[in-house]
CSV table of C-alpha atoms and ligand atoms in Angstrom, one decimal:
chain,number,residue,atom,x,y,z
Q,222,UNK,CA,-26.8,-19.5,-8.6
Q,223,UNK,CA,-23.5,-20.8,-7.3
Q,224,UNK,CA,-22.7,-21.0,-3.6
Q,225,UNK,CA,-21.9,-17.8,-1.7
Q,226,UNK,CA,-18.2,-17.4,-1.0
Q,227,UNK,CA,-18.2,-14.9,1.9
Q,228,UNK,CA,-15.6,-12.3,1.3
Q,229,UNK,CA,-15.2,-13.7,-2.2
Q,230,UNK,CA,-12.6,-16.1,-0.8
Q,231,UNK,CA,-10.9,-18.2,-3.5
Q,232,UNK,CA,-13.2,-16.7,-6.2
Q,233,UNK,CA,-11.4,-16.1,-9.5
Q,234,UNK,CA,-12.9,-12.9,-10.7
Q,235,UNK,CA,-10.7,-12.1,-13.7
Q,236,UNK,CA,-7.5,-12.9,-15.6
Q,237,UNK,CA,-4.4,-10.7,-15.3
Q,238,UNK,CA,-0.9,-10.6,-16.6
Q,239,UNK,CA,0.3,-8.2,-13.9
Q,240,UNK,CA,1.2,-10.3,-10.9
Q,241,UNK,CA,1.1,-13.8,-9.6
Q,242,UNK,CA,0.9,-15.1,-6.0
Q,243,UNK,CA,1.5,-18.6,-4.8
Q,244,UNK,CA,0.1,-18.5,-1.3
Q,245,UNK,CA,1.2,-22.0,-0.4
Q,246,UNK,CA,4.9,-21.5,-1.4
Q,247,UNK,CA,5.0,-17.8,-0.4
Q,248,UNK,CA,5.9,-16.5,-3.8
Q,249,UNK,CA,5.1,-13.2,-5.5
Q,250,UNK,CA,6.0,-12.2,-9.1
Q,251,UNK,CA,5.3,-9.0,-11.0
Q,252,UNK,CA,5.0,-9.8,-14.7
Q,253,UNK,CA,6.9,-13.1,-14.1
Q,254,UNK,CA,9.8,-11.6,-12.1
Q,255,UNK,CA,10.2,-12.6,-8.5
Q,256,UNK,CA,10.1,-9.7,-6.0
Q,257,UNK,CA,13.5,-10.8,-4.6
Q,258,UNK,CA,14.9,-9.8,-8.1
Q,259,UNK,CA,12.8,-6.7,-8.4
Q,260,UNK,CA,14.2,-5.1,-5.2
Q,261,UNK,CA,17.5,-4.7,-7.1
Q,262,UNK,CA,15.8,-2.2,-9.4
Q,263,UNK,CA,14.4,1.3,-8.9
Q,264,UNK,CA,10.7,2.0,-8.2
Q,265,UNK,CA,10.5,3.8,-11.5
Q,266,UNK,CA,11.8,0.8,-13.4
Q,267,UNK,CA,9.3,-1.4,-11.5
Q,268,UNK,CA,6.4,1.1,-12.2
Q,269,UNK,CA,7.3,1.0,-15.9
Q,270,UNK,CA,7.3,-2.8,-15.8
Q,271,UNK,CA,3.8,-2.8,-14.2
Q,272,UNK,CA,2.2,-0.2,-16.4
Q,273,UNK,CA,3.8,-0.9,-19.8
Q,274,UNK,CA,4.3,-4.6,-19.3
Q,275,UNK,CA,8.1,-4.6,-19.8
Q,276,UNK,CA,11.2,-3.2,-18.1
Q,277,UNK,CA,12.3,0.0,-19.8
Q,278,UNK,CA,15.3,0.2,-22.1
Q,279,UNK,CA,17.7,3.2,-21.5
Q,280,UNK,CA,15.7,5.6,-23.8
Q,281,UNK,CA,12.3,4.6,-22.2
Q,282,UNK,CA,13.7,4.9,-18.7
Q,283,UNK,CA,15.1,8.4,-19.5
Q,284,UNK,CA,11.8,9.4,-20.9
Q,285,UNK,CA,9.9,8.0,-18.0
Q,286,UNK,CA,12.3,9.7,-15.6
Q,287,UNK,CA,11.9,13.1,-17.3
Q,288,UNK,CA,8.1,12.8,-17.3
Q,289,UNK,CA,8.3,12.0,-13.5
Q,290,UNK,CA,10.5,15.0,-13.0
Q,291,UNK,CA,8.2,17.3,-15.0
Q,292,UNK,CA,5.1,16.2,-13.0
Q,293,UNK,CA,6.4,15.9,-9.4
Q,294,UNK,CA,5.7,19.5,-8.3
Q,295,UNK,CA,2.3,20.6,-7.0
Q,296,UNK,CA,0.9,24.0,-7.7
Q,297,UNK,CA,-0.3,26.7,-5.3
Q,298,UNK,CA,-4.0,25.7,-5.6
Q,299,UNK,CA,-3.1,22.3,-4.3
Q,300,UNK,CA,-1.0,23.8,-1.5
Q,301,UNK,CA,-3.9,26.1,-0.6
Q,302,UNK,CA,-6.3,23.1,-0.5
Q,303,UNK,CA,-3.9,21.2,1.8
Q,304,UNK,CA,-3.7,24.2,4.1
Q,305,UNK,CA,-7.5,23.9,4.8
Q,306,UNK,CA,-7.3,20.2,5.5
Q,307,UNK,CA,-8.0,19.0,9.1
Q,308,UNK,CA,-4.6,18.1,10.3
Q,309,UNK,CA,-5.8,15.3,12.7
Q,310,UNK,CA,-6.8,13.2,9.7
Q,311,UNK,CA,-4.7,10.6,8.0
Q,312,UNK,CA,-2.5,11.3,5.0
Q,313,UNK,CA,-4.9,9.0,3.1
Q,314,UNK,CA,-7.8,11.4,3.6
Q,315,UNK,CA,-5.8,14.3,2.3
Q,316,UNK,CA,-4.6,12.3,-0.7
Q,317,UNK,CA,-8.2,11.4,-1.5
Q,318,UNK,CA,-9.2,15.0,-1.5
Q,319,UNK,CA,-6.3,16.3,-3.5
Q,320,UNK,CA,-6.6,13.5,-6.2
Q,321,UNK,CA,-10.3,14.5,-6.5
Q,322,UNK,CA,-9.3,18.1,-7.0
Q,323,UNK,CA,-6.6,17.2,-9.5
Q,324,UNK,CA,-9.2,15.5,-11.6
Q,325,UNK,CA,-11.0,18.8,-12.0
Q,326,UNK,CA,-7.9,20.3,-13.6
Q,327,UNK,CA,-7.4,17.5,-16.1
Q,328,UNK,CA,-8.7,18.3,-19.6
Q,329,UNK,CA,-8.6,14.6,-20.5
Q,330,UNK,CA,-10.5,13.5,-17.3
Q,331,UNK,CA,-13.0,11.4,-19.2
Q,332,UNK,CA,-10.6,10.2,-22.0
Q,333,UNK,CA,-10.0,6.5,-21.2
Q,334,UNK,CA,-7.7,5.9,-24.2
Q,335,UNK,CA,-4.4,4.2,-23.5
Q,336,UNK,CA,-2.4,7.3,-24.3
Q,337,UNK,CA,-4.5,9.6,-22.0
Q,338,UNK,CA,-4.4,7.0,-19.2
Q,339,UNK,CA,-0.6,6.6,-19.4
Q,340,UNK,CA,-0.2,10.3,-19.2
Q,341,UNK,CA,-2.5,10.5,-16.2
Q,342,UNK,CA,-0.7,7.5,-14.6
Q,343,UNK,CA,2.7,9.2,-14.9
Q,344,UNK,CA,1.3,12.3,-13.3
Q,345,UNK,CA,-0.3,10.4,-10.4
Q,346,UNK,CA,2.8,8.4,-9.6
Q,347,UNK,CA,4.9,11.5,-9.7
Q,348,UNK,CA,2.6,13.6,-7.5
Q,349,UNK,CA,1.6,11.1,-4.7
Q,350,UNK,CA,4.8,11.5,-2.7
Q,351,UNK,CA,4.8,15.3,-3.1
Q,352,UNK,CA,1.2,15.5,-1.8
Q,353,UNK,CA,1.9,13.3,1.2
Q,354,UNK,CA,5.1,15.2,2.2
Q,355,UNK,CA,3.5,18.6,1.7
Q,356,UNK,CA,0.4,17.7,3.8
Q,357,UNK,CA,2.8,16.7,6.6
Q,358,UNK,CA,5.0,19.8,6.4
Q,359,UNK,CA,2.0,22.2,6.2
Q,360,UNK,CA,0.4,20.4,9.2
Q,361,UNK,CA,3.7,21.0,11.1
Q,362,UNK,CA,3.8,24.7,10.0
Q,363,UNK,CA,7.0,24.0,8.1
Q,364,UNK,CA,8.0,25.1,4.6
Q,365,UNK,CA,7.0,22.8,1.8
Q,366,UNK,CA,10.1,21.3,0.1
Q,367,UNK,CA,10.3,21.0,-3.6
Q,368,UNK,CA,11.3,17.7,-5.3
Q,369,UNK,CA,15.0,17.1,-6.0
Q,370,UNK,CA,15.4,15.4,-9.4
Q,371,UNK,CA,18.8,14.1,-8.5
Q,372,UNK,CA,17.3,11.7,-5.9
Q,373,UNK,CA,15.5,8.4,-6.3
Q,374,UNK,CA,11.7,8.3,-5.8
Q,375,UNK,CA,12.2,6.9,-2.3
Q,376,UNK,CA,15.0,9.3,-1.3
Q,377,UNK,CA,13.2,12.3,-2.7
Q,378,UNK,CA,10.1,11.4,-0.7
Q,379,UNK,CA,12.1,11.3,2.6
Q,380,UNK,CA,13.8,14.6,1.6
Q,381,UNK,CA,10.5,16.4,0.9
Q,382,UNK,CA,9.1,15.0,4.2
Q,383,UNK,CA,12.0,15.9,6.5
Q,384,UNK,CA,13.9,18.7,4.7
Q,385,UNK,CA,17.2,16.9,4.6
Q,386,UNK,CA,18.7,14.2,2.5
Q,387,UNK,CA,18.3,10.7,3.9
Q,388,UNK,CA,21.1,8.3,4.6
Q,389,UNK,CA,21.8,5.7,1.9
Q,390,UNK,CA,20.2,2.9,4.0
Q,391,UNK,CA,17.1,5.0,4.6
Q,392,UNK,CA,16.7,5.8,0.9
Q,393,UNK,CA,17.2,2.1,0.0
Q,394,UNK,CA,14.5,1.1,2.5
Q,395,UNK,CA,12.0,3.6,1.2
Q,396,UNK,CA,12.7,2.6,-2.4
Q,397,UNK,CA,12.3,-1.1,-1.5
Q,398,UNK,CA,9.1,-0.3,0.4
Q,399,UNK,CA,7.6,1.4,-2.7
Q,400,UNK,CA,8.7,-1.5,-4.9
Q,401,UNK,CA,7.3,-4.3,-2.6
Q,402,UNK,CA,4.1,-2.4,-1.9
Q,403,UNK,CA,3.4,-1.6,-5.5
Q,404,UNK,CA,1.4,-4.6,-6.6
Q,405,UNK,CA,-0.4,-7.6,-5.1
Q,406,UNK,CA,-2.9,-9.1,-7.6
Q,407,UNK,CA,-6.6,-8.7,-6.8
Q,408,UNK,CA,-6.3,-7.3,-3.2
Q,409,UNK,CA,-9.2,-5.4,-1.9
Q,410,UNK,CA,-8.1,-1.9,-3.0
Q,411,UNK,CA,-7.1,-3.1,-6.5
Q,412,UNK,CA,-10.4,-4.9,-6.8
Q,413,UNK,CA,-12.2,-1.6,-5.9
Q,414,UNK,CA,-10.2,0.3,-8.4
Q,415,UNK,CA,-11.0,-2.3,-11.2
Q,416,UNK,CA,-14.7,-2.3,-10.3
Q,417,UNK,CA,-14.8,1.5,-10.8
Q,418,UNK,CA,-12.8,1.3,-14.0
Q,419,UNK,CA,-15.1,-1.5,-15.3
Q,420,UNK,CA,-18.0,1.0,-15.3
Q,421,UNK,CA,-15.9,3.1,-17.7
Q,422,UNK,CA,-15.6,5.8,-15.1
Q,423,UNK,CA,-12.4,7.8,-15.2
Q,424,UNK,CA,-9.0,6.7,-13.8
Q,425,UNK,CA,-9.0,9.3,-11.0
Q,426,UNK,CA,-12.3,8.0,-9.7
Q,427,UNK,CA,-10.8,4.4,-9.8
Q,428,UNK,CA,-7.8,5.6,-7.8
Q,429,UNK,CA,-10.0,7.3,-5.3
Q,430,UNK,CA,-11.9,4.0,-4.9
Q,431,UNK,CA,-8.5,2.3,-4.3
Q,432,UNK,CA,-7.5,4.9,-1.7
Q,433,UNK,CA,-10.8,4.6,0.2
Q,434,UNK,CA,-10.4,0.8,0.4
Q,435,UNK,CA,-6.7,0.7,1.3
Q,436,UNK,CA,-7.3,2.9,4.3
Q,437,UNK,CA,-9.2,0.2,6.3
Q,438,UNK,CA,-7.3,-1.6,9.1
Q,439,UNK,CA,-7.9,-5.0,7.6
Q,440,UNK,CA,-6.0,-3.9,4.6
Q,441,UNK,CA,-3.3,-1.1,4.2
Q,442,UNK,CA,-4.4,0.6,7.4
Q,443,UNK,CA,-2.8,-2.3,9.3
Q,444,UNK,CA,0.5,-0.4,8.9
Q,445,UNK,CA,-0.8,2.4,11.1
Q,446,UNK,CA,-2.3,-0.1,13.5
Q,447,UNK,CA,1.1,-1.8,13.8
Q,448,UNK,CA,2.8,1.5,14.6
Q,449,UNK,CA,0.2,2.2,17.3
Q,450,UNK,CA,0.7,-1.2,18.7
Q,451,UNK,CA,4.5,-0.7,18.9
Q,452,UNK,CA,3.9,2.6,20.7
Q,453,UNK,CA,1.6,0.9,23.3
Q,454,UNK,CA,4.3,-1.6,24.3
Q,455,UNK,CA,6.6,0.1,26.8
Q,456,UNK,CA,9.6,-2.2,26.2
Q,457,UNK,CA,10.5,-5.4,24.4
Q,458,UNK,CA,10.2,-7.2,27.8
Q,459,UNK,CA,6.5,-6.5,27.8
Q,460,UNK,CA,5.8,-7.6,24.3
Q,461,UNK,CA,5.1,-11.2,25.1
Q,462,UNK,CA,2.5,-10.3,27.8
Q,463,UNK,CA,0.9,-7.7,25.6
Q,464,UNK,CA,0.5,-10.3,22.8
Q,465,UNK,CA,-0.8,-13.0,25.1
Q,466,UNK,CA,-3.4,-10.6,26.4
Q,467,UNK,CA,-4.6,-9.9,22.8
Q,468,UNK,CA,-4.7,-13.6,22.0
Q,469,UNK,CA,-6.6,-14.4,25.2
Q,470,UNK,CA,-9.2,-11.7,24.4
Q,471,UNK,CA,-9.5,-13.2,20.9
Q,472,UNK,CA,-8.3,-9.9,19.3
Q,473,UNK,CA,-6.4,-9.8,16.1
Q,474,UNK,CA,-2.7,-9.1,16.1
Q,475,UNK,CA,-2.3,-6.3,13.5
Q,476,UNK,CA,0.2,-7.0,10.7
Q,477,UNK,CA,-0.4,-10.8,10.9
Q,478,UNK,CA,-2.4,-13.2,8.8
Q,479,UNK,CA,-3.4,-13.0,5.1
Q,480,UNK,CA,-6.2,-14.2,2.9
Q,481,UNK,CA,-3.9,-15.8,0.3
Q,482,UNK,CA,-0.6,-16.7,2.1
Q,483,UNK,CA,-0.7,-19.9,4.1
Q,484,UNK,CA,3.0,-19.6,4.9
Q,485,UNK,CA,5.4,-16.6,5.3
Q,486,UNK,CA,4.5,-13.6,3.2
Q,487,UNK,CA,7.6,-13.1,1.0
Q,488,UNK,CA,7.2,-9.3,1.3
Q,489,UNK,CA,7.3,-9.6,5.1
Q,490,UNK,CA,10.6,-11.6,5.0
Q,491,UNK,CA,12.2,-8.8,2.9
Q,492,UNK,CA,11.0,-6.1,5.2
Q,493,UNK,CA,12.2,-8.1,8.3
Q,494,UNK,CA,15.8,-8.1,6.9
Q,495,UNK,CA,15.6,-4.4,6.3
Q,496,UNK,CA,14.2,-3.7,9.7
Q,497,UNK,CA,17.1,-5.4,11.4
Q,498,UNK,CA,19.6,-3.5,9.2
Q,499,UNK,CA,18.2,-0.1,10.1
Q,500,UNK,CA,17.9,-1.1,13.8
Q,501,UNK,CA,21.6,-1.9,13.8
Q,502,UNK,CA,22.5,1.2,11.8
Q,503,UNK,CA,20.6,3.3,14.3
Q,504,UNK,CA,22.1,1.4,17.2
Q,505,UNK,CA,18.6,1.0,18.7
Q,506,UNK,CA,17.1,-2.5,18.7
Q,507,UNK,CA,14.0,-1.5,20.7
Q,508,UNK,CA,11.4,-1.6,17.9
Q,509,UNK,CA,12.9,-4.7,16.2
Q,510,UNK,CA,13.2,-6.6,19.5
Q,511,UNK,CA,9.6,-5.8,20.4
Q,512,UNK,CA,8.5,-6.9,17.0
Q,513,UNK,CA,10.5,-10.1,17.2
Q,514,UNK,CA,8.9,-11.0,20.5
Q,515,UNK,CA,5.4,-10.4,19.2
Q,516,UNK,CA,6.2,-12.6,16.2
Q,517,UNK,CA,7.7,-15.4,18.4
Q,518,UNK,CA,4.6,-15.3,20.7
Q,519,UNK,CA,2.2,-15.4,17.8
Q,520,UNK,CA,4.1,-18.3,16.3
Q,521,UNK,CA,4.1,-20.3,19.6
Q,522,UNK,CA,0.5,-19.5,20.5
Q,523,UNK,CA,-1.3,-19.5,17.2
Q,524,UNK,CA,0.8,-21.2,14.5
Q,525,UNK,CA,2.1,-24.0,16.7
Q,526,UNK,CA,-0.6,-24.5,19.3
Q,527,UNK,CA,-3.7,-23.7,17.1
Q,528,UNK,CA,-2.2,-24.8,13.8
Q,529,UNK,CA,-3.3,-21.6,12.0
Q,530,UNK,CA,-1.0,-20.0,9.4
Q,531,UNK,CA,-0.8,-16.6,11.0
Q,532,UNK,CA,2.5,-15.1,9.9
Q,533,UNK,CA,3.7,-11.5,9.6
Q,534,UNK,CA,2.2,-9.9,6.5
Q,535,UNK,CA,3.6,-7.0,4.5
Q,536,UNK,CA,2.5,-4.5,7.1
Q,537,UNK,CA,4.1,-5.8,10.2
Q,538,UNK,CA,7.8,-5.2,9.5
Q,539,UNK,CA,6.9,-2.2,7.3
Q,540,UNK,CA,5.4,-0.6,10.5
Q,541,UNK,CA,8.7,-1.4,12.3
Q,542,UNK,CA,10.8,0.1,9.4
Q,543,UNK,CA,8.6,3.2,9.5
Q,544,UNK,CA,9.3,3.6,13.3
Q,545,UNK,CA,13.0,3.7,12.5
Q,546,UNK,CA,12.5,6.1,9.5
Q,547,UNK,CA,10.4,8.3,11.8
Q,548,UNK,CA,7.4,8.3,9.5
Q,549,UNK,CA,4.5,9.9,11.3
Q,550,UNK,CA,1.9,7.2,12.0
Q,551,UNK,CA,-0.9,9.2,10.4
Q,552,UNK,CA,1.0,9.1,7.2
Q,553,UNK,CA,1.7,5.3,7.3
Q,554,UNK,CA,-1.1,4.2,5.0
Q,555,UNK,CA,-0.5,7.0,2.5
Q,556,UNK,CA,3.1,6.0,2.3
Q,557,UNK,CA,1.9,2.6,1.4
Q,558,UNK,CA,-0.3,4.2,-1.3
Q,559,UNK,CA,2.8,5.9,-2.9
Q,560,UNK,CA,3.9,2.5,-3.9
Q,561,UNK,CA,0.5,0.8,-4.5
Q,562,UNK,CA,-0.6,3.5,-7.0
Q,563,UNK,CA,1.6,1.8,-9.6
Q,564,UNK,CA,-0.3,-1.4,-9.3
Q,565,UNK,CA,-3.7,0.2,-9.2
Q,566,UNK,CA,-2.9,2.1,-12.4
Q,567,UNK,CA,-1.6,-1.0,-14.2
Q,568,UNK,CA,-4.8,-2.9,-13.2
Q,569,UNK,CA,-7.0,0.0,-14.4
Q,570,UNK,CA,-5.2,0.1,-17.7
Q,571,UNK,CA,-5.6,-3.7,-18.1
Q,572,UNK,CA,-9.3,-3.4,-17.2
Q,573,UNK,CA,-10.0,-0.6,-19.8
Q,574,UNK,CA,-8.1,-2.7,-22.4
Q,575,UNK,CA,-10.4,-5.7,-22.1
Q,576,UNK,CA,-13.4,-4.4,-20.3
Q,577,UNK,CA,-16.5,-6.2,-19.0
Q,578,UNK,CA,-18.6,-4.6,-16.3
Q,579,UNK,CA,-17.8,-6.3,-12.9
Q,580,UNK,CA,-21.2,-7.0,-11.4
Q,581,UNK,CA,-21.6,-10.1,-9.2
Q,582,UNK,CA,-24.8,-11.2,-7.7
Q,583,UNK,CA,-26.0,-11.5,-4.1
Q,584,UNK,CA,-28.2,-14.2,-2.7
Q,585,UNK,CA,-31.3,-12.6,-1.2
Q,586,UNK,CA,-32.1,-13.9,2.2
Q,587,UNK,CA,-34.8,-11.4,3.2
Q,588,UNK,CA,-38.6,-11.9,3.1
Q,589,UNK,CA,-40.9,-11.9,0.1
Q,590,UNK,CA,-44.3,-10.7,-0.7
Q,591,UNK,CA,-44.8,-8.2,2.0
Q,592,UNK,CA,-47.8,-6.0,1.1
Q,593,UNK,CA,-48.3,-2.4,2.1
Q,594,UNK,CA,-51.2,-1.7,4.4
Q,595,UNK,CA,-53.7,0.5,2.6
J,138,LIG,N1,-4.5,-12.4,14.6
J,138,LIG,C1,-5.1,-13.4,15.2
J,138,LIG,N2,-5.9,-14.3,14.5
J,138,LIG,C2,-6.0,-14.1,13.2
J,138,LIG,C3,-5.5,-13.0,12.5
J,138,LIG,C4,-4.7,-12.1,13.3
J,138,LIG,N3,-4.1,-11.1,12.7
J,138,LIG,N4,-5.8,-13.1,11.2
J,138,LIG,C5,-6.6,-14.2,11.1
J,138,LIG,N5,-6.8,-14.8,12.3
J,138,LIG,C6,-7.5,-16.0,12.6
J,138,LIG,C7,-9.0,-15.6,12.7
J,138,LIG,O1,-9.4,-15.4,14.0
J,138,LIG,C8,-9.6,-16.9,12.2
J,138,LIG,O2,-9.7,-17.9,13.2
J,138,LIG,P1,-10.9,-18.9,13.3
J,138,LIG,O3,-10.9,-19.7,12.1
J,138,LIG,O4,-10.6,-19.7,14.5
J,138,LIG,O5,-12.1,-18.0,13.5
J,138,LIG,C9,-8.7,-17.4,11.1
J,138,LIG,O6,-7.4,-16.8,11.5
J,138,LIG,C10,-9.0,-17.0,9.7
J,138,LIG,O7,-9.3,-15.6,9.8
J,138,LIG,P2,-10.3,-14.8,8.7
J,138,LIG,O8,-10.7,-13.5,9.3
J,138,LIG,O9,-11.3,-15.7,8.2
J,138,LIG,O10,-9.2,-14.6,7.5
J,138,LIG,P3,-9.4,-13.6,6.3
J,138,LIG,O11,-8.7,-14.2,5.2
J,138,LIG,O12,-10.8,-13.2,6.2
J,138,LIG,O13,-8.6,-12.3,6.9
J,138,LIG,C11,-7.0,-10.7,7.2
J,138,LIG,C12,-7.4,-11.9,6.4
J,138,LIG,C13,-8.1,-9.6,7.2
J,138,LIG,C14,-5.8,-10.0,6.7
J,138,LIG,C15,-6.8,-11.1,8.7
J,138,LIG,O14,-5.7,-12.0,8.7
J,138,LIG,C16,-6.5,-9.9,9.6
J,138,LIG,O15,-7.5,-9.4,10.1
J,138,LIG,N6,-5.3,-9.6,9.9
J,138,LIG,C17,-5.0,-8.4,10.7
J,138,LIG,C18,-5.1,-7.1,9.9
J,138,LIG,C19,-3.9,-7.0,8.9
J,138,LIG,O16,-2.8,-7.2,9.2
J,138,LIG,N7,-4.3,-6.7,7.7
J,138,LIG,C20,-3.3,-6.5,6.6
J,138,LIG,C21,-3.3,-7.6,5.6
J,138,LIG,S1,-2.1,-7.3,4.3
J,138,LIG,C22,-2.8,-6.1,3.3
J,138,LIG,O17,-3.9,-6.1,3.2
J,138,LIG,C23,-1.9,-5.1,2.8
């Protein structure tokens, strides 16, 4: 047996054509296209790229758009199920429940053919934002807002969440968040989804595995943790002391550090630029200044003094942007999932297309030959 790599660090578990990360140079590509280029597109174009392997031509985009439109709404049974959810839970928990229910209603549940999975993929991408927004509105005793087909995926989500059309900058930030959050190679939740798909289980089950894994605070749940941290710091002037306290207690600063990036996370750099833009637009630099002070303190105390590559990851400035967009913290990770669903689906489809059961080994370190007393 080979050596144990705790946390599977640096283990190459499979081959993929979906995305590429260079952790030393801070580079991320989806299907060969740098994310700095991809942010000029729409989330639907990027989802098409991930799932079908190429950017859509005009006809394909129109078709994909129409299918999204036809699938966005959720029916009364789903709304009734949302009404009996515990409203102190995260949006992630509600999503997991509803996706499980939706699988009951799908006649092709156990059909893992490409055609069936693409149909299910379109439905899931379309419904994720509607479910998250409806969960929130029901929990606030407000009317559920139906999707508006004239809006982009990002703008439509904010519209369904808040009940009014977002400003252009807010819509652009939401769309960019979905694009940048969509895919990241074999991250923990994508790995979970692929393991489930590799058993030839259905794609809903694989997505539920992904959701359960994304929720954890070492992964997508860091976005919620960042928002909570920002709320705990009374003003930017107190951010340095707060961060120094965490470091002296050897606690992790949420939204910092990454298994693969040993330099700046390129997604974090894009989000930082958007965070400053929305702060200026809102004429309120509080959250941005607080975040900047946390980042500076982590840089001086950990990167410079301890020589550890602990830079802001995708979740840090996403959390700051969500504060400005007034996304309720308990929805933070589910908003991440609205983007990441595209990557999970692309990976499941890739796994079904060239499947081999994912089944590693464990090194047994317990005792042997213990006999039962008669
Ligand atoms: N704050 C302070 N120190 C940190 C942080 C952090 N956020 N992250 C890592 N370190 C330190 C560790 O203490 C450790 O130091 P040591 O070698 O002296 O013991 C060293 O850096 C390496 O840490 P590991 O835990 O071995 O790194 P790993 O690759 O396992 O962890 C992880 C990566 C989980 C992301 C980690 O950086 C972390 O906990 N970050 C905070 C949570 C977070 O933001 N998660 C979101 C990641 S992005 C995403 O999943 C969408």
